[in-house]
mmCIF file of C-alpha atoms in Angstrom:
data_model
loop_
_atom_site.group_PDB
_atom_site.id
_atom_site.type_symbol
_atom_site.label_atom_id
_atom_site.label_comp_id
_atom_site.label_asym_id
_atom_site.label_seq_id
_atom_site.Cartn_x
_atom_site.Cartn_y
_atom_site.Cartn_z
ATOM 1 C CA MET A 1 55.853 144.254 -27.817
ATOM 2 C CA THR A 2 56.303 145.871 -24.368
ATOM 3 C CA THR A 3 57.804 144.588 -21.800
ATOM 4 C CA ALA A 4 57.071 144.067 -17.763
ATOM 5 C CA PRO A 5 60.117 146.655 -17.385
ATOM 6 C CA GLU A 6 58.225 149.177 -19.567
ATOM 7 C CA ARG A 7 54.988 148.613 -18.201
ATOM 8 C CA ALA A 8 55.979 149.076 -15.083
ATOM 9 C CA VAL A 9 57.376 152.450 -15.685
ATOM 10 C CA ALA A 10 54.429 153.583 -17.940
ATOM 11 C CA GLY A 11 52.454 152.539 -15.091
ATOM 12 C CA ARG A 12 54.290 154.218 -12.136
ATOM 13 C CA LEU A 13 53.951 157.702 -14.941
ATOM 14 C CA SER A 14 51.190 160.386 -13.962
ATOM 15 C CA PHE A 15 48.811 161.954 -16.788
ATOM 16 C CA LEU A 16 50.926 164.883 -17.230
ATOM 17 C CA ASP A 17 54.084 162.494 -17.598
ATOM 18 C CA ARG A 18 52.935 160.314 -20.034
ATOM 19 C CA TYR A 19 51.346 162.294 -22.480
ATOM 20 C CA LEU A 20 54.053 164.581 -21.828
ATOM 21 C CA ALA A 21 54.706 165.144 -26.207
ATOM 22 C CA LEU A 22 51.735 166.159 -26.273
ATOM 23 C CA TRP A 23 51.562 168.879 -24.002
ATOM 24 C CA ILE A 24 55.246 170.005 -25.000
ATOM 25 C CA LEU A 25 53.888 169.843 -28.883
ATOM 26 C CA ALA A 26 50.713 171.825 -27.561
ATOM 27 C CA ALA A 27 53.394 174.263 -25.230
ATOM 28 C CA MET A 28 55.282 175.053 -28.937
ATOM 29 C CA ALA A 29 52.112 175.637 -30.776
ATOM 30 C CA VAL A 30 50.505 177.392 -28.203
ATOM 31 C CA GLY A 31 53.583 180.461 -27.832
ATOM 32 C CA LEU A 32 54.255 180.295 -31.670
ATOM 33 C CA GLY A 33 50.675 180.991 -32.239
ATOM 34 C CA LEU A 34 50.861 183.872 -29.491
ATOM 35 C CA GLY A 35 54.478 185.513 -31.038
ATOM 36 C CA ARG A 36 52.626 185.211 -34.413
ATOM 37 C CA VAL A 37 48.973 187.024 -33.673
ATOM 38 C CA VAL A 38 50.020 189.727 -30.374
ATOM 39 C CA PRO A 39 51.473 192.137 -31.651
ATOM 40 C CA GLY A 40 54.714 192.942 -29.861
ATOM 41 C CA LEU A 41 54.520 191.064 -27.154
ATOM 42 C CA GLY A 42 57.756 189.194 -27.736
ATOM 43 C CA ASP A 43 59.305 192.790 -27.370
ATOM 44 C CA ALA A 44 57.315 192.244 -24.014
ATOM 45 C CA LEU A 45 58.954 189.527 -22.841
ATOM 46 C CA ALA A 46 61.941 190.202 -23.399
ATOM 47 C CA ARG A 47 62.479 193.657 -22.317
ATOM 48 C CA VAL A 48 63.473 192.342 -18.844
ATOM 49 C CA THR A 49 66.333 190.207 -19.026
ATOM 50 C CA VAL A 50 68.356 188.345 -16.088
ATOM 51 C CA THR A 51 71.538 187.723 -17.825
ATOM 52 C CA GLY A 52 69.995 188.562 -21.029
ATOM 53 C CA VAL A 53 67.173 186.025 -21.044
ATOM 54 C CA SER A 54 63.859 186.928 -20.577
ATOM 55 C CA LEU A 55 62.861 186.816 -17.005
ATOM 56 C CA PRO A 56 59.678 185.060 -17.991
ATOM 57 C CA ILE A 57 62.030 182.122 -19.205
ATOM 58 C CA ALA A 58 64.309 182.650 -16.196
ATOM 59 C CA LEU A 59 61.612 182.143 -13.815
ATOM 60 C CA GLY A 60 59.626 179.060 -15.544
ATOM 61 C CA LEU A 61 63.518 177.865 -15.534
ATOM 62 C CA LEU A 62 63.537 177.599 -12.028
ATOM 63 C CA VAL A 63 61.229 176.732 -11.585
ATOM 64 C CA MET A 64 61.391 173.950 -13.915
ATOM 65 C CA MET A 65 64.520 172.633 -11.989
ATOM 66 C CA TYR A 66 63.917 173.130 -8.609
ATOM 67 C CA PRO A 67 61.893 169.468 -8.164
ATOM 68 C CA VAL A 68 64.510 167.546 -10.071
ATOM 69 C CA LEU A 69 67.079 168.619 -7.729
ATOM 70 C CA ALA A 70 65.214 168.378 -4.451
ATOM 71 C CA LYS A 71 64.917 165.026 -5.620
ATOM 72 C CA VAL A 72 68.572 163.958 -5.982
ATOM 73 C CA ARG A 73 70.361 162.470 -2.650
ATOM 74 C CA TYR A 74 73.379 164.492 -1.839
ATOM 75 C CA ASP A 75 74.798 161.701 0.441
ATOM 76 C CA ARG A 76 75.292 159.669 -2.947
ATOM 77 C CA LEU A 77 77.189 162.398 -4.603
ATOM 78 C CA GLY A 78 80.206 161.018 -3.508
ATOM 79 C CA THR A 79 80.010 157.604 -5.241
ATOM 80 C CA VAL A 80 79.185 159.406 -8.290
ATOM 81 C CA THR A 81 82.732 161.787 -8.064
ATOM 82 C CA ARG A 82 84.826 158.449 -7.857
ATOM 83 C CA ASP A 83 83.938 156.983 -10.670
ATOM 84 C CA ARG A 84 86.214 157.647 -13.710
ATOM 85 C CA ARG A 85 84.275 155.576 -15.566
ATOM 86 C CA LEU A 86 81.520 158.214 -15.866
ATOM 87 C CA LEU A 87 83.249 161.231 -15.119
ATOM 88 C CA LEU A 88 86.164 160.915 -17.778
ATOM 89 C CA PRO A 89 83.294 159.483 -21.233
ATOM 90 C CA SER A 90 81.708 162.401 -19.976
ATOM 91 C CA LEU A 91 84.566 165.263 -20.149
ATOM 92 C CA LEU A 92 85.417 164.013 -23.386
ATOM 93 C CA LEU A 93 81.973 164.024 -25.255
ATOM 94 C CA ASN A 94 81.067 167.565 -24.083
ATOM 95 C CA TRP A 95 84.314 169.711 -24.591
ATOM 96 C CA ILE A 96 86.126 168.403 -27.085
ATOM 97 C CA VAL A 97 83.426 166.120 -29.438
ATOM 98 C CA GLY A 98 80.365 168.284 -28.998
ATOM 99 C CA PRO A 99 81.401 171.497 -29.663
ATOM 100 C CA ALA A 100 84.057 169.542 -32.942
ATOM 101 C CA LEU A 101 80.594 167.955 -33.994
ATOM 102 C CA MET A 102 78.491 171.163 -34.071
ATOM 103 C CA PHE A 103 81.232 173.023 -35.946
ATOM 104 C CA ALA A 104 81.923 170.094 -38.698
ATOM 105 C CA LEU A 105 78.081 169.966 -39.187
ATOM 106 C CA ALA A 106 77.092 173.894 -39.036
ATOM 107 C CA TRP A 107 79.978 173.579 -41.952
ATOM 108 C CA LEU A 108 78.365 171.306 -43.918
ATOM 109 C CA PHE A 109 74.706 172.109 -43.723
ATOM 110 C CA LEU A 110 75.187 175.888 -43.340
ATOM 111 C CA PRO A 111 78.200 176.646 -45.490
ATOM 112 C CA ASP A 112 76.692 180.372 -47.684
ATOM 113 C CA LEU A 113 74.249 181.016 -44.129
ATOM 114 C CA PRO A 114 77.357 182.294 -41.861
ATOM 115 C CA GLU A 115 74.898 184.253 -39.706
ATOM 116 C CA TYR A 116 73.180 181.001 -38.629
ATOM 117 C CA ARG A 117 76.030 178.932 -39.332
ATOM 118 C CA THR A 118 77.520 180.874 -35.876
ATOM 119 C CA GLY A 119 74.623 180.797 -34.164
ATOM 120 C CA LEU A 120 74.833 176.876 -34.116
ATOM 121 C CA ILE A 121 78.282 177.218 -33.562
ATOM 122 C CA ILE A 122 77.588 178.741 -30.201
ATOM 123 C CA VAL A 123 75.003 176.477 -29.313
ATOM 124 C CA GLY A 124 77.173 173.411 -29.771
ATOM 125 C CA LEU A 125 79.371 175.808 -27.418
ATOM 126 C CA ALA A 126 76.723 175.992 -24.598
ATOM 127 C CA ARG A 127 76.623 172.271 -22.575
ATOM 128 C CA CYS A 128 73.285 171.590 -20.649
ATOM 129 C CA ILE A 129 72.393 172.733 -17.420
ATOM 130 C CA ALA A 130 68.966 172.809 -17.663
ATOM 131 C CA MET A 131 66.423 171.387 -19.234
ATOM 132 C CA VAL A 132 68.898 167.995 -18.991
ATOM 133 C CA ILE A 133 67.317 167.163 -15.304
ATOM 134 C CA ILE A 134 64.566 166.712 -16.751
ATOM 135 C CA TRP A 135 65.537 164.223 -19.235
ATOM 136 C CA ASN A 136 67.112 162.259 -17.291
ATOM 137 C CA ASP A 137 64.635 162.006 -14.895
ATOM 138 C CA LEU A 138 61.876 160.957 -17.074
ATOM 139 C CA ALA A 139 64.182 158.364 -18.736
ATOM 140 C CA CYS A 140 65.303 156.997 -15.463
ATOM 141 C CA GLY A 141 68.683 158.350 -15.434
ATOM 142 C CA ASP A 142 70.398 158.553 -12.232
ATOM 143 C CA ARG A 143 69.663 161.482 -10.318
ATOM 144 C CA GLU A 144 72.803 161.891 -8.726
ATOM 145 C CA ALA A 145 75.053 161.475 -11.723
ATOM 146 C CA ALA A 146 73.154 164.259 -13.061
ATOM 147 C CA ALA A 147 73.310 166.449 -10.635
ATOM 148 C CA VAL A 148 77.804 166.135 -10.897
ATOM 149 C CA LEU A 149 78.122 166.100 -14.237
ATOM 150 C CA VAL A 150 75.898 169.305 -14.417
ATOM 151 C CA ALA A 151 77.899 170.913 -11.614
ATOM 152 C CA LEU A 152 80.775 169.664 -13.929
ATOM 153 C CA ASN A 153 79.683 171.083 -16.978
ATOM 154 C CA SER A 154 78.858 174.468 -15.157
ATOM 155 C CA VAL A 155 82.065 174.444 -13.761
ATOM 156 C CA PHE A 156 84.302 173.857 -17.490
ATOM 157 C CA GLN A 157 81.455 176.011 -18.883
ATOM 158 C CA VAL A 158 82.645 179.209 -16.973
ATOM 159 C CA ILE A 159 86.392 178.493 -17.707
ATOM 160 C CA ALA A 160 86.084 177.467 -21.564
ATOM 161 C CA PHE A 161 83.723 178.832 -23.217
ATOM 162 C CA SER A 162 84.332 182.103 -24.185
ATOM 163 C CA ALA A 163 88.320 180.372 -25.185
ATOM 164 C CA LEU A 164 86.214 177.611 -26.828
ATOM 165 C CA GLY A 165 84.198 180.710 -29.096
ATOM 166 C CA TRP A 166 87.446 182.300 -30.247
ATOM 167 C CA PHE A 167 89.056 179.379 -31.223
ATOM 168 C CA TYR A 168 85.648 177.706 -33.088
ATOM 169 C CA LEU A 169 85.161 180.981 -34.706
ATOM 170 C CA SER A 170 88.389 182.631 -35.432
ATOM 171 C CA VAL A 171 91.133 179.995 -35.303
ATOM 172 C CA LEU A 172 89.740 176.936 -36.294
ATOM 173 C CA PRO A 173 87.854 179.093 -39.629
ATOM 174 C CA GLY A 174 91.166 180.918 -39.998
ATOM 175 C CA TRP A 175 93.492 177.348 -40.126
ATOM 176 C CA LEU A 176 90.903 175.772 -42.527
ATOM 177 C CA GLY A 177 90.628 179.013 -45.046
ATOM 178 C CA LEU A 178 87.069 179.297 -43.953
ATOM 179 C CA GLU A 179 85.396 182.345 -43.068
ATOM 180 C CA GLN A 180 85.868 183.763 -39.429
ATOM 181 C CA ALA A 181 83.379 185.508 -36.949
ATOM 182 C CA GLY A 182 84.446 186.820 -33.693
ATOM 183 C CA LEU A 183 82.116 186.503 -29.948
ATOM 184 C CA ALA A 184 82.013 189.034 -26.865
ATOM 185 C CA VAL A 185 80.953 187.441 -24.097
ATOM 186 C CA SER A 186 83.248 188.165 -20.880
ATOM 187 C CA VAL A 187 83.801 185.265 -18.265
ATOM 188 C CA ARG A 188 81.645 187.591 -15.345
ATOM 189 C CA GLU A 189 78.965 186.711 -17.901
ATOM 190 C CA ILE A 190 78.799 183.409 -17.693
ATOM 191 C CA ALA A 191 79.239 182.814 -14.188
ATOM 192 C CA ARG A 192 76.672 185.084 -13.020
ATOM 193 C CA SER A 193 74.335 182.844 -15.615
ATOM 194 C CA VAL A 194 75.679 179.850 -14.408
ATOM 195 C CA LEU A 195 74.955 181.228 -10.841
ATOM 196 C CA ILE A 196 71.685 181.562 -11.913
ATOM 197 C CA PHE A 197 69.881 178.870 -13.672
ATOM 198 C CA LEU A 198 72.001 176.290 -11.803
ATOM 199 C CA GLY A 199 73.737 177.738 -8.211
ATOM 200 C CA ILE A 200 70.077 178.945 -6.926
ATOM 201 C CA PRO A 201 67.876 175.707 -7.503
ATOM 202 C CA LEU A 202 71.033 173.300 -6.998
ATOM 203 C CA ALA A 203 70.985 175.504 -3.066
ATOM 204 C CA ALA A 204 66.586 175.358 -2.570
ATOM 205 C CA GLY A 205 67.280 171.777 -3.572
ATOM 206 C CA ASN A 206 69.715 171.012 -1.493
ATOM 207 C CA PHE A 207 68.122 172.521 1.477
ATOM 208 C CA THR A 208 64.512 171.438 1.092
ATOM 209 C CA ARG A 209 65.908 168.116 1.176
ATOM 210 C CA ARG A 210 67.942 168.245 4.910
ATOM 211 C CA ILE A 211 65.365 170.369 6.633
ATOM 212 C CA GLY A 212 62.474 167.806 5.176
ATOM 213 C CA GLU A 213 64.968 165.185 5.842
ATOM 214 C CA LYS A 214 65.490 166.271 9.328
ATOM 215 C CA VAL A 215 62.398 167.450 10.313
ATOM 216 C CA ARG A 216 60.090 164.453 8.793
ATOM 217 C CA GLY A 217 63.109 161.331 7.780
ATOM 218 C CA ARG A 218 63.446 160.567 4.633
ATOM 219 C CA ALA A 219 60.665 157.840 4.458
ATOM 220 C CA TRP A 220 58.668 161.094 4.332
ATOM 221 C CA TYR A 221 60.404 163.273 1.613
ATOM 222 C CA GLU A 222 60.543 160.992 -1.430
ATOM 223 C CA ALA A 223 57.170 159.360 -0.457
ATOM 224 C CA LYS A 224 54.920 162.634 0.608
ATOM 225 C CA LEU A 225 57.035 165.386 -0.003
ATOM 226 C CA ILE A 226 58.390 165.051 -3.243
ATOM 227 C CA PRO A 227 54.948 163.696 -5.343
ATOM 228 C CA THR A 228 53.972 166.834 -4.655
ATOM 229 C CA ILE A 229 56.336 169.260 -5.649
ATOM 230 C CA GLY A 230 57.540 167.023 -8.837
ATOM 231 C CA PRO A 231 54.241 167.825 -11.527
ATOM 232 C CA PHE A 232 55.962 171.663 -10.854
ATOM 233 C CA ALA A 233 58.837 170.676 -12.638
ATOM 234 C CA LEU A 234 57.122 169.901 -15.332
ATOM 235 C CA TYR A 235 54.859 172.685 -15.213
ATOM 236 C CA GLY A 236 57.826 175.335 -15.320
ATOM 237 C CA LEU A 237 58.830 173.592 -18.700
ATOM 238 C CA LEU A 238 55.707 173.726 -19.981
ATOM 239 C CA PHE A 239 55.622 177.758 -19.547
ATOM 240 C CA THR A 240 59.706 178.304 -20.812
ATOM 241 C CA ILE A 241 58.647 176.547 -23.819
ATOM 242 C CA VAL A 242 55.580 178.795 -24.566
ATOM 243 C CA VAL A 243 57.524 182.047 -23.409
ATOM 244 C CA LEU A 244 60.434 181.251 -25.886
ATOM 245 C CA PHE A 245 58.351 180.413 -28.521
ATOM 246 C CA ALA A 246 56.467 183.343 -28.412
ATOM 247 C CA LEU A 247 59.454 185.163 -28.082
ATOM 248 C CA GLN A 248 60.453 184.393 -31.866
ATOM 249 C CA GLY A 249 56.708 183.074 -33.373
ATOM 250 C CA ASP A 250 56.582 185.885 -35.536
ATOM 251 C CA ALA A 251 60.594 185.126 -36.719
ATOM 252 C CA ILE A 252 60.090 181.336 -36.529
ATOM 253 C CA THR A 253 56.709 181.571 -38.956
ATOM 254 C CA SER A 254 58.049 183.846 -41.285
ATOM 255 C CA ARG A 255 60.846 181.926 -42.175
ATOM 256 C CA PRO A 256 60.163 178.426 -42.256
ATOM 257 C CA LEU A 257 62.942 177.164 -44.607
ATOM 258 C CA ASP A 258 65.693 178.803 -42.878
ATOM 259 C CA VAL A 259 64.139 176.650 -39.910
ATOM 260 C CA VAL A 260 64.340 173.447 -41.369
ATOM 261 C CA ARG A 261 68.020 174.956 -43.062
ATOM 262 C CA ILE A 262 69.036 175.310 -39.307
ATOM 263 C CA ALA A 263 66.599 172.437 -38.319
ATOM 264 C CA LEU A 264 68.834 168.824 -40.348
ATOM 265 C CA PRO A 265 71.888 169.668 -38.391
ATOM 266 C CA LEU A 266 70.470 170.061 -35.444
ATOM 267 C CA LEU A 267 68.500 166.552 -35.837
ATOM 268 C CA ALA A 268 71.663 165.154 -36.909
ATOM 269 C CA TYR A 269 73.566 166.357 -34.045
ATOM 270 C CA PHE A 270 71.361 164.926 -31.116
ATOM 271 C CA ALA A 271 71.355 162.123 -32.853
ATOM 272 C CA ILE A 272 75.636 161.265 -33.141
ATOM 273 C CA MET A 273 75.673 162.461 -29.721
ATOM 274 C CA TRP A 274 73.090 160.635 -28.000
ATOM 275 C CA ALA A 275 73.410 157.514 -29.803
ATOM 276 C CA GLY A 276 77.069 157.476 -29.453
ATOM 277 C CA SER A 277 77.037 158.365 -25.620
ATOM 278 C CA MET A 278 74.975 155.941 -25.182
ATOM 279 C CA ALA A 279 77.348 153.248 -26.619
ATOM 280 C CA ALA A 280 80.316 154.817 -25.289
ATOM 281 C CA GLY A 281 78.854 154.037 -21.655
ATOM 282 C CA ARG A 282 77.680 150.635 -22.305
ATOM 283 C CA ALA A 283 81.311 150.299 -23.897
ATOM 284 C CA VAL A 284 83.144 151.219 -20.740
ATOM 285 C CA GLY A 285 80.789 149.420 -18.357
ATOM 286 C CA LEU A 286 78.309 151.313 -17.497
ATOM 287 C CA GLY A 287 74.557 150.301 -15.884
ATOM 288 C CA TYR A 288 71.499 151.602 -17.835
ATOM 289 C CA PRO A 289 70.495 155.170 -15.519
ATOM 290 C CA ARG A 290 74.136 156.000 -15.385
ATOM 291 C CA ALA A 291 74.702 155.161 -19.237
ATOM 292 C CA THR A 292 71.591 157.743 -19.486
ATOM 293 C CA THR A 293 72.798 160.484 -17.649
ATOM 294 C CA LEU A 294 76.212 160.063 -19.798
ATOM 295 C CA ALA A 295 74.127 160.236 -23.302
ATOM 296 C CA PHE A 296 71.659 163.158 -22.521
ATOM 297 C CA THR A 297 73.850 165.543 -20.569
ATOM 298 C CA ALA A 298 76.234 165.150 -23.503
ATOM 299 C CA ALA A 299 73.445 165.047 -26.356
ATOM 300 C CA GLY A 300 71.622 168.937 -24.531
ATOM 301 C CA ASN A 301 72.475 171.877 -24.618
ATOM 302 C CA ASN A 302 72.009 175.206 -22.729
ATOM 303 C CA PHE A 303 70.269 177.349 -24.972
ATOM 304 C CA GLU A 304 69.243 180.273 -22.299
ATOM 305 C CA LEU A 305 72.874 180.612 -22.508
ATOM 306 C CA ALA A 306 73.643 180.053 -26.691
ATOM 307 C CA ILE A 307 70.347 182.557 -26.968
ATOM 308 C CA ALA A 308 71.714 185.133 -24.053
ATOM 309 C CA VAL A 309 75.329 185.226 -26.056
ATOM 310 C CA ALA A 310 73.474 185.946 -29.933
ATOM 311 C CA ILE A 311 71.630 188.682 -28.126
ATOM 312 C CA ALA A 312 74.242 190.210 -26.730
ATOM 313 C CA THR A 313 76.892 190.108 -29.522
ATOM 314 C CA PHE A 314 74.804 189.754 -32.452
ATOM 315 C CA GLY A 315 71.602 191.598 -31.261
ATOM 316 C CA ALA A 316 67.863 190.125 -31.043
ATOM 317 C CA THR A 317 66.824 189.989 -34.624
ATOM 318 C CA SER A 318 70.316 188.779 -35.786
ATOM 319 C CA GLY A 319 70.148 185.192 -37.445
ATOM 320 C CA GLN A 320 72.889 183.724 -34.742
ATOM 321 C CA ALA A 321 70.237 184.242 -32.294
ATOM 322 C CA LEU A 322 67.266 183.119 -34.608
ATOM 323 C CA ALA A 323 69.432 179.776 -34.473
ATOM 324 C CA GLY A 324 69.531 179.512 -30.823
ATOM 325 C CA VAL A 325 66.364 180.088 -30.212
ATOM 326 C CA VAL A 326 65.371 176.695 -33.203
ATOM 327 C CA GLY A 327 67.757 174.689 -31.165
ATOM 328 C CA PRO A 328 65.106 174.297 -28.062
ATOM 329 C CA LEU A 329 62.501 174.068 -30.945
ATOM 330 C CA ILE A 330 64.449 170.484 -32.627
ATOM 331 C CA GLU A 331 65.769 169.849 -29.518
ATOM 332 C CA VAL A 332 62.572 169.436 -27.206
ATOM 333 C CA PRO A 333 60.779 166.982 -28.914
ATOM 334 C CA VAL A 334 63.265 164.912 -29.812
ATOM 335 C CA LEU A 335 65.765 164.886 -26.959
ATOM 336 C CA ILE A 336 61.738 163.712 -24.977
ATOM 337 C CA GLY A 337 61.362 160.826 -28.327
ATOM 338 C CA LEU A 338 64.834 159.818 -27.195
ATOM 339 C CA VAL A 339 63.502 159.791 -23.854
ATOM 340 C CA HIS A 340 60.932 157.241 -25.194
ATOM 341 C CA VAL A 341 64.248 155.183 -26.837
ATOM 342 C CA ALA A 342 65.972 155.026 -23.864
ATOM 343 C CA LEU A 343 63.263 152.954 -22.030
ATOM 344 C CA TYR A 344 64.020 150.620 -25.396
ATOM 345 C CA ALA A 345 67.023 150.552 -24.661
ATOM 346 C CA ARG A 346 67.292 149.312 -20.874
ATOM 347 C CA ARG A 347 66.815 146.008 -22.509
ATOM 348 C CA PHE A 348 70.029 145.941 -23.506
ATOM 349 C CA PHE A 349 71.927 147.109 -20.142
ATOM 350 C CA THR A 350 73.089 144.335 -17.734
ATOM 351 C CA ALA A 351 72.213 145.971 -14.213
ATOM 352 C CA PRO A 352 75.032 147.143 -12.477
ATOM 353 C CA ALA A 353 76.050 145.452 -8.369
ATOM 354 C CA PRO A 354 74.071 148.172 -5.842
ATOM 355 C CA SER A 355 77.034 148.940 -4.215
ATOM 356 C CA THR A 356 78.349 150.963 -6.814
ATOM 357 C CA GLU A 357 75.748 152.417 -8.762
ATOM 358 C CA GLU A 358 71.836 152.243 -7.640
ATOM 359 C CA ALA A 359 68.914 153.215 -10.118
ATOM 360 C CA PRO A 360 66.909 156.308 -8.296
ATOM 361 C CA ALA A 361 63.359 155.300 -8.009
ATOM 362 C CA HIS A 362 61.618 157.133 -10.297
ATOM 363 C CA VAL A 363 59.191 159.511 -8.557
#
């Protein structure tokens, strides 16, 4: 039976939000179909790149992230950075548990497919800094907490990605007597990717809020401007999905059994990371908004970085690159499903005190 709070949330959703799962599945189908039936489309889309990512995808990501980051109340960030119950579990889950879990699942499910296995390990190392903002917002998570955790992930991504790639692809397999692989990616390339895909929309969102509130006030900004620009986040998401799957539509549709093999460890990863993180948030006393933010930031992955690294290191037609593309093919529908699971799970959380944690209005 649907509860009154759930009906209230559903009532605030726009037509686009309410049927988002359907639009996402349609966008995936359109992209796969275009990549399959239009000769040379993937090559044309991939010809112009930004930090190894197709320019259309880069533009879609920027459009997707800007409206959500414009919703963030930046004057509340201080309350998030002081919350060790949130920050410490996030670091542990993202940079120790997540990569280790993906490594274990990749070897468990793909012991005979080294290219796909390596691609999945790279996906596990690339912590989410983009689409997680959309899932968190749809699940009524804490926007300010999401902004802080995404920024924190970005800093650690620049510092730790190359070292973790070396450890999980070369050192740890060597210790365990397993096949080793290499990873060639510079700190400068990772920093440039983070600067583009997080820095630009973050600066634009902050600037928009500061100017909007200064000129017209917070009430006008959140009641008028945010509802006007908000839908562009989902337009950007759908456009990104169409382009992403058009790039590898032929590869995905021509190797369905390989896609299934890659999908199985990914499904296990998303389920374990999200449920475990949600439970951890509740166990340490986080309220629903921040526990939800913890769960989505821990379960999501930075597929654009993973794909860029795989293409730069192993080539655009490699199995590693295909594994990176299958990542969002599985992640997008799974995490949109987990948005609904999260909204249902709110009944198991006690509302936190407003002074320490405040749920954002879902606008």
